[in-house]
C-alpha cells in the first residue's frame, strides 16, 4: 500500500463517500487532503474515522443551514449534538464549558455499520504514520521541507492592530513577520498579543 498523502486523501474521500451512502444530503468533501495535517482541539486532534464522521456532522449542518457551533467554531451546541446522534455519534456527558458537545464517540450501531470503512482507513492512517515517522536526513520531502514550511500543520488566527486577520501555521509566522497590507503592522497570534499586555 502506498503511503503518500494523495493515497491517504483518496482513502479519506472513499470513507466520506461511504458516509454519504447512509446520509445522502452530506455534501461532497472538497479537499480531503486538508484533513491530513489539520487538527483542532474542539473537534479532536487525531485523524480517524470518528473525526471524519464528526466533520460530516458539520457538513450536514451546513447543508441544512443549521448553525451548529459558536465561539469561532469551538463551541458545539445541541443542534450539532442532534445531528451527531442521527449519524451514530454519542456524547454521554454534560457539555464541556468551552467546546460544548464536540467530543462525540461512535456508538455500537455506527461501529458495526462502518466496520469495513473504519478498518480500511485505520490501515491507511497507520501506513501514513509509519512512512512519515521513518523520515531521515536522507529522505526527500520536496520544496516545502527545503524552504522550512511546516507542510500543512495546524493553522491559527493571527491578527493585526487594525483588526484584519489571517490563518497561519505558527511555525511559519515564527520564521519572519507577516505584515498587514492595510496598516503595515505585523500579524500576531492573539495569545502573544494578550501576553504582551
One Martini backbone bead per residue (centre of mass of N, CA, C, O) as a GRO file, in nm:
protein
  197
    1UNK     BB    1   0.095   0.037   0.024
    2UNK     BB    2   0.061   0.350  -0.018
    3UNK     BB    3   0.167   0.668   0.177
    4UNK     BB    4   0.072   0.900   0.036
    5UNK     BB    5  -0.130   1.165   0.064
    6UNK     BB    6  -0.309   1.100  -0.189
    7UNK     BB    7  -0.395   0.822  -0.082
    8UNK     BB    8  -0.515   0.915   0.182
    9UNK     BB    9  -0.717   1.104   0.049
   10UNK     BB   10  -0.868   0.876  -0.097
   11UNK     BB   11  -0.957   0.729   0.161
   12UNK     BB   12  -1.119   0.965   0.273
   13UNK     BB   13  -1.312   0.989   0.033
   14UNK     BB   14  -1.428   0.702   0.062
   15UNK     BB   15  -1.537   0.734   0.349
   16UNK     BB   16  -1.726   0.966   0.276
   17UNK     BB   17  -1.894   0.804   0.072
   18UNK     BB   18  -1.995   0.602   0.284
   19UNK     BB   19  -2.155   0.814   0.441
   20UNK     BB   20  -2.337   0.911   0.201
   21UNK     BB   21  -2.501   0.645   0.171
   22UNK     BB   22  -2.647   0.714   0.461
   23UNK     BB   23  -2.612   1.048   0.384
   24UNK     BB   24  -2.710   1.216   0.106
   25UNK     BB   25  -2.689   1.528   0.213
   26UNK     BB   26  -2.397   1.508   0.201
   27UNK     BB   27  -2.150   1.670   0.102
   28UNK     BB   28  -1.883   1.703  -0.061
   29UNK     BB   29  -1.539   1.661  -0.041
   30UNK     BB   30  -1.319   1.894  -0.147
   31UNK     BB   31  -1.044   1.842   0.067
   32UNK     BB   32  -0.905   1.576   0.208
   33UNK     BB   33  -0.604   1.675   0.252
   34UNK     BB   34  -0.676   1.890   0.478
   35UNK     BB   35  -0.696   1.665   0.716
   36UNK     BB   36  -0.404   1.557   0.759
   37UNK     BB   37  -0.269   1.829   0.912
   38UNK     BB   38  -0.511   1.867   1.084
   39UNK     BB   39  -0.626   2.027   1.392
   40UNK     BB   40  -0.864   2.020   1.678
   41UNK     BB   41  -0.966   2.057   1.995
   42UNK     BB   42  -1.278   2.060   1.933
   43UNK     BB   43  -1.264   1.792   1.719
   44UNK     BB   44  -1.005   1.656   1.742
   45UNK     BB   45  -0.675   1.570   1.674
   46UNK     BB   46  -0.726   1.291   1.554
   47UNK     BB   47  -0.718   1.107   1.280
   48UNK     BB   48  -1.037   0.958   1.197
   49UNK     BB   49  -1.339   0.832   1.157
   50UNK     BB   50  -1.468   0.990   1.387
   51UNK     BB   51  -1.370   1.265   1.280
   52UNK     BB   52  -1.507   1.244   1.005
   53UNK     BB   53  -1.795   1.226   1.119
   54UNK     BB   54  -1.785   1.496   1.257
   55UNK     BB   55  -1.747   1.659   0.992
   56UNK     BB   56  -2.017   1.556   0.869
   57UNK     BB   57  -2.198   1.707   1.058
   58UNK     BB   58  -2.116   1.984   0.952
   59UNK     BB   59  -2.209   1.929   0.661
   60UNK     BB   60  -2.510   1.891   0.726
   61UNK     BB   61  -2.555   2.157   0.864
   62UNK     BB   62  -2.488   2.326   0.615
   63UNK     BB   63  -2.707   2.201   0.426
   64UNK     BB   64  -2.943   2.296   0.642
   65UNK     BB   65  -2.867   2.574   0.788
   66UNK     BB   66  -2.709   2.503   1.055
   67UNK     BB   67  -2.607   2.627   1.364
   68UNK     BB   68  -2.353   2.427   1.542
   69UNK     BB   69  -2.178   2.683   1.622
   70UNK     BB   70  -1.953   2.873   1.831
   71UNK     BB   71  -1.686   3.048   1.897
   72UNK     BB   72  -1.534   2.995   1.624
   73UNK     BB   73  -1.616   2.667   1.638
   74UNK     BB   74  -1.581   2.552   1.937
   75UNK     BB   75  -1.888   2.546   2.006
   76UNK     BB   76  -2.102   2.268   2.050
   77UNK     BB   77  -2.424   2.227   2.010
   78UNK     BB   78  -2.738   2.077   2.012
   79UNK     BB   79  -2.753   2.067   1.702
   80UNK     BB   80  -2.505   1.900   1.669
   81UNK     BB   81  -2.595   1.660   1.848
   82UNK     BB   82  -2.844   1.576   1.684
   83UNK     BB   83  -2.684   1.499   1.427
   84UNK     BB   84  -2.484   1.306   1.557
   85UNK     BB   85  -2.698   1.100   1.646
   86UNK     BB   86  -2.801   1.032   1.358
   87UNK     BB   87  -2.485   0.930   1.282
   88UNK     BB   88  -2.361   0.768   1.553
   89UNK     BB   89  -2.321   0.981   1.788
   90UNK     BB   90  -2.197   1.036   2.119
   91UNK     BB   91  -2.276   1.221   2.442
   92UNK     BB   92  -2.269   1.132   2.779
   93UNK     BB   93  -2.225   1.423   2.870
   94UNK     BB   94  -2.186   1.714   2.954
   95UNK     BB   95  -2.097   1.998   2.851
   96UNK     BB   96  -1.839   2.170   2.769
   97UNK     BB   97  -1.750   2.488   2.841
   98UNK     BB   98  -1.586   2.540   2.548
   99UNK     BB   99  -1.694   2.278   2.339
  100UNK     BB  100  -1.925   2.114   2.435
  101UNK     BB  101  -2.023   1.849   2.196
  102UNK     BB  102  -1.747   1.757   2.045
  103UNK     BB  103  -1.687   1.478   2.210
  104UNK     BB  104  -1.754   1.232   2.015
  105UNK     BB  105  -1.885   0.892   1.978
  106UNK     BB  106  -1.914   0.588   1.872
  107UNK     BB  107  -2.152   0.374   1.826
  108UNK     BB  108  -2.228   0.048   1.785
  109UNK     BB  109  -2.385   0.073   1.517
  110UNK     BB  110  -2.173   0.240   1.362
  111UNK     BB  111  -1.941   0.043   1.396
  112UNK     BB  112  -2.079  -0.179   1.225
  113UNK     BB  113  -2.147  -0.024   0.963
  114UNK     BB  114  -1.821   0.088   0.937
  115UNK     BB  115  -1.601  -0.131   0.965
  116UNK     BB  116  -1.457  -0.144   0.684
  117UNK     BB  117  -1.386   0.157   0.680
  118UNK     BB  118  -1.224   0.173   0.939
  119UNK     BB  119  -1.008  -0.038   0.864
  120UNK     BB  120  -0.903   0.099   0.607
  121UNK     BB  121  -0.826   0.372   0.738
  122UNK     BB  122  -0.634   0.263   0.954
  123UNK     BB  123  -0.426   0.150   0.757
  124UNK     BB  124  -0.360   0.417   0.615
  125UNK     BB  125  -0.275   0.576   0.870
  126UNK     BB  126  -0.052   0.388   0.961
  127UNK     BB  127   0.121   0.401   0.705
  128UNK     BB  128   0.160   0.708   0.713
  129UNK     BB  129   0.297   0.723   0.990
  130UNK     BB  130   0.535   0.542   0.926
  131UNK     BB  131   0.644   0.705   0.684
  132UNK     BB  132   0.680   0.984   0.839
  133UNK     BB  133   0.859   0.865   1.081
  134UNK     BB  134   1.097   0.753   0.873
  135UNK     BB  135   1.243   0.996   0.849
  136UNK     BB  136   1.538   1.131   0.714
  137UNK     BB  137   1.804   1.306   0.596
  138UNK     BB  138   1.761   1.128   0.317
  139UNK     BB  139   1.486   1.244   0.284
  140UNK     BB  140   1.255   1.350   0.048
  141UNK     BB  141   1.016   1.640   0.088
  142UNK     BB  142   1.056   1.885  -0.076
  143UNK     BB  143   1.004   2.226  -0.091
  144UNK     BB  144   0.884   2.270   0.193
  145UNK     BB  145   1.133   2.162   0.348
  146UNK     BB  146   1.359   2.340   0.220
  147UNK     BB  147   1.187   2.621   0.317
  148UNK     BB  148   1.046   2.560   0.613
  149UNK     BB  149   0.784   2.440   0.597
  150UNK     BB  150   0.528   2.266   0.762
  151UNK     BB  151   0.320   2.111   0.556
  152UNK     BB  152   0.029   2.149   0.717
  153UNK     BB  153  -0.056   2.257   0.976
  154UNK     BB  154  -0.185   2.426   1.224
  155UNK     BB  155  -0.413   2.681   1.208
  156UNK     BB  156  -0.415   3.021   1.304
  157UNK     BB  157  -0.506   3.320   1.431
  158UNK     BB  158  -0.400   3.628   1.299
  159UNK     BB  159  -0.339   3.964   1.410
  160UNK     BB  160  -0.398   4.306   1.382
  161UNK     BB  161  -0.453   4.630   1.485
  162UNK     BB  162  -0.695   4.673   1.258
  163UNK     BB  163  -0.845   4.360   1.255
  164UNK     BB  164  -0.709   4.184   1.082
  165UNK     BB  165  -0.694   3.840   0.938
  166UNK     BB  166  -0.517   3.521   0.957
  167UNK     BB  167  -0.419   3.200   0.851
  168UNK     BB  168  -0.160   3.022   1.042
  169UNK     BB  169   0.136   2.880   1.092
  170UNK     BB  170   0.334   2.936   1.357
  171UNK     BB  171   0.613   2.862   1.223
  172UNK     BB  172   0.587   3.072   0.996
  173UNK     BB  173   0.566   3.326   1.177
  174UNK     BB  174   0.850   3.272   1.319
  175UNK     BB  175   1.041   3.326   1.071
  176UNK     BB  176   0.855   3.586   0.991
  177UNK     BB  177   0.697   3.852   0.933
  178UNK     BB  178   0.357   3.943   0.879
  179UNK     BB  179   0.231   4.200   0.683
  180UNK     BB  180   0.002   4.439   0.670
  181UNK     BB  181  -0.152   4.609   0.402
  182UNK     BB  182  -0.325   4.822   0.571
  183UNK     BB  183  -0.107   4.909   0.832
  184UNK     BB  184   0.200   4.767   0.847
  185UNK     BB  185   0.161   4.551   1.057
  186UNK     BB  186   0.204   4.279   1.239
  187UNK     BB  187   0.118   3.969   1.280
  188UNK     BB  188  -0.060   3.803   1.556
  189UNK     BB  189  -0.105   3.595   1.803
  190UNK     BB  190  -0.329   3.650   2.048
  191UNK     BB  191  -0.162   3.535   2.290
  192UNK     BB  192   0.073   3.734   2.238
  193UNK     BB  193  -0.087   3.991   2.282
  194UNK     BB  194  -0.181   3.924   2.577
  195UNK     BB  195   0.114   3.889   2.697
  196UNK     BB  196   0.210   4.192   2.636
  197UNK     BB  197  -0.013   4.336   2.842
   0.00000   0.00000   0.00000
